Amino acid sequence: MLDADLDNFESVLSTAEAQGSGPLFLLFLANRDPAIGHSWCPDCVRAEPVIYKTLDNSNKQTTLLRAYVGDRPTWRNPAHPWRLDKRFGLKGVPTLIRQRKKKMKGERGGILKD
């Protein structure tokens, strides 16, 4: 599992692409809020354990890159770089994207269920 933020995302993504032979998953999440001890995004809090469990139970060797979008004001900015990046077009967090052969593919939608 690798972690990235806006400042180091491209270099961490390159490392992740070079690391594994299996699927690469990009998980875009809200940052943790030190005042409350967990993510400011309740959907992220609910989704993370489900995503980790699903990937852990996979028969394939996977690489997970967690990309933190920032605090609430940073993410709410319509000019947030990952909202504008055509590779992702993020509209909400959490978002899980499976990258195949350096082309982003994925579903953007609701929360995963157990």
Coordinates of C-alpha atoms in Angstrom, one line a residue:
M1 CA 0.0 0.0 0.0
L2 CA 1.3 3.4 -1.0
D3 CA 0.1 6.8 0.1
A4 CA 0.2 10.0 -1.9
D5 CA -1.1 13.6 -1.8
L6 CA -1.3 16.4 -4.3
D7 CA 2.4 17.2 -4.0
N8 CA 3.8 13.7 -4.6
F9 CA 1.1 11.9 -6.5
E10 CA 2.8 11.6 -9.9
S11 CA 6.0 10.2 -8.4
V12 CA 4.2 7.7 -6.2
L13 CA 2.0 6.7 -9.1
S14 CA 5.2 6.0 -11.2
T15 CA 6.5 3.9 -8.3
A16 CA 3.2 2.0 -8.0
E17 CA 3.2 1.3 -11.8
A18 CA 6.7 -0.1 -11.6
Q19 CA 6.2 -2.2 -8.5
G20 CA 3.5 -4.7 -9.3
S21 CA 2.6 -7.1 -12.0
G22 CA -1.0 -7.3 -10.8
P23 CA -3.8 -4.7 -10.9
L24 CA -3.2 -1.2 -9.6
F25 CA -6.0 0.4 -7.7
L26 CA -6.2 4.1 -6.9
L27 CA -8.3 5.0 -3.9
F28 CA -9.0 8.7 -3.6
L29 CA -9.9 9.6 0.0
A30 CA -10.4 12.6 2.2
N31 CA -7.6 13.4 4.6
R32 CA -7.8 12.6 8.3
D33 CA -8.9 15.4 10.5
P34 CA -6.7 15.6 13.6
A35 CA -9.5 17.2 15.6
I36 CA -11.8 14.1 15.2
G37 CA -9.1 11.4 14.8
H38 CA -10.5 10.1 11.4
S39 CA -11.4 11.3 7.9
W40 CA -13.7 14.3 7.7
C41 CA -15.6 12.3 5.1
P42 CA -18.2 9.8 6.6
D43 CA -18.4 7.9 3.3
C44 CA -14.6 7.3 3.4
V45 CA -14.8 6.1 6.9
R46 CA -17.5 3.5 5.9
A47 CA -15.9 2.5 2.6
E48 CA -12.2 2.0 3.6
P49 CA -12.6 -1.2 5.6
V50 CA -14.8 -2.7 3.0
I51 CA -12.3 -1.9 0.2
Y52 CA -9.3 -3.2 2.2
K53 CA -11.1 -6.4 3.1
T54 CA -12.1 -7.0 -0.6
L55 CA -8.6 -6.4 -1.9
D56 CA -7.1 -8.6 0.9
N57 CA -9.4 -11.4 -0.1
S58 CA -8.6 -11.2 -3.7
N59 CA -6.7 -14.1 -5.3
K60 CA -4.6 -11.6 -7.3
Q61 CA -1.6 -9.7 -6.2
T62 CA -2.8 -6.1 -6.1
T63 CA -1.2 -2.7 -5.5
L64 CA -3.2 0.0 -3.7
L65 CA -2.3 3.6 -4.0
R66 CA -4.2 5.8 -1.5
A67 CA -4.4 9.4 -2.8
Y68 CA -5.5 11.9 -0.2
V69 CA -7.5 14.9 -1.7
G70 CA -6.8 17.2 1.2
D71 CA -8.9 18.8 3.9
R72 CA -12.6 19.7 3.3
P73 CA -11.9 23.3 2.0
T74 CA -9.2 22.0 -0.4
W75 CA -11.5 19.3 -1.8
R76 CA -14.5 21.6 -2.0
N77 CA -12.6 23.9 -4.4
P78 CA -14.1 23.4 -7.9
A79 CA -10.5 23.9 -9.2
H80 CA -9.1 21.0 -7.2
P81 CA -6.5 19.4 -9.6
W82 CA -8.0 15.9 -9.4
R83 CA -11.5 17.3 -10.2
L84 CA -10.0 18.8 -13.4
D85 CA -7.6 16.0 -14.3
K86 CA -9.2 14.1 -17.3
R87 CA -7.6 10.9 -16.1
F88 CA -9.8 10.9 -13.0
G89 CA -12.6 13.5 -13.3
L90 CA -13.3 13.1 -9.6
K91 CA -16.7 14.2 -8.4
G92 CA -16.6 12.7 -4.9
V93 CA -14.7 10.7 -2.4
P94 CA -14.1 7.9 -1.9
T95 CA -13.5 6.9 -5.5
L96 CA -11.8 3.6 -6.4
I97 CA -10.3 3.3 -9.8
R98 CA -8.6 0.2 -11.3
Q99 CA -5.8 1.1 -13.6
R100 CA -5.0 -1.3 -16.4
K101 CA -2.1 -0.9 -18.8
K102 CA -1.6 2.7 -17.8
K103 CA -5.2 3.6 -18.8
M104 CA -7.6 4.6 -16.0
K105 CA -10.8 2.6 -15.9
G106 CA -13.3 2.6 -13.2
E107 CA -16.8 3.2 -11.9
R108 CA -17.6 6.4 -10.1
G109 CA -20.5 6.0 -7.9
G110 CA -22.0 5.1 -4.5
I111 CA -20.5 3.4 -1.5
L112 CA -19.6 -0.3 -1.5
K113 CA -21.7 -2.6 0.7
D114 CA -20.3 -5.5 2.8

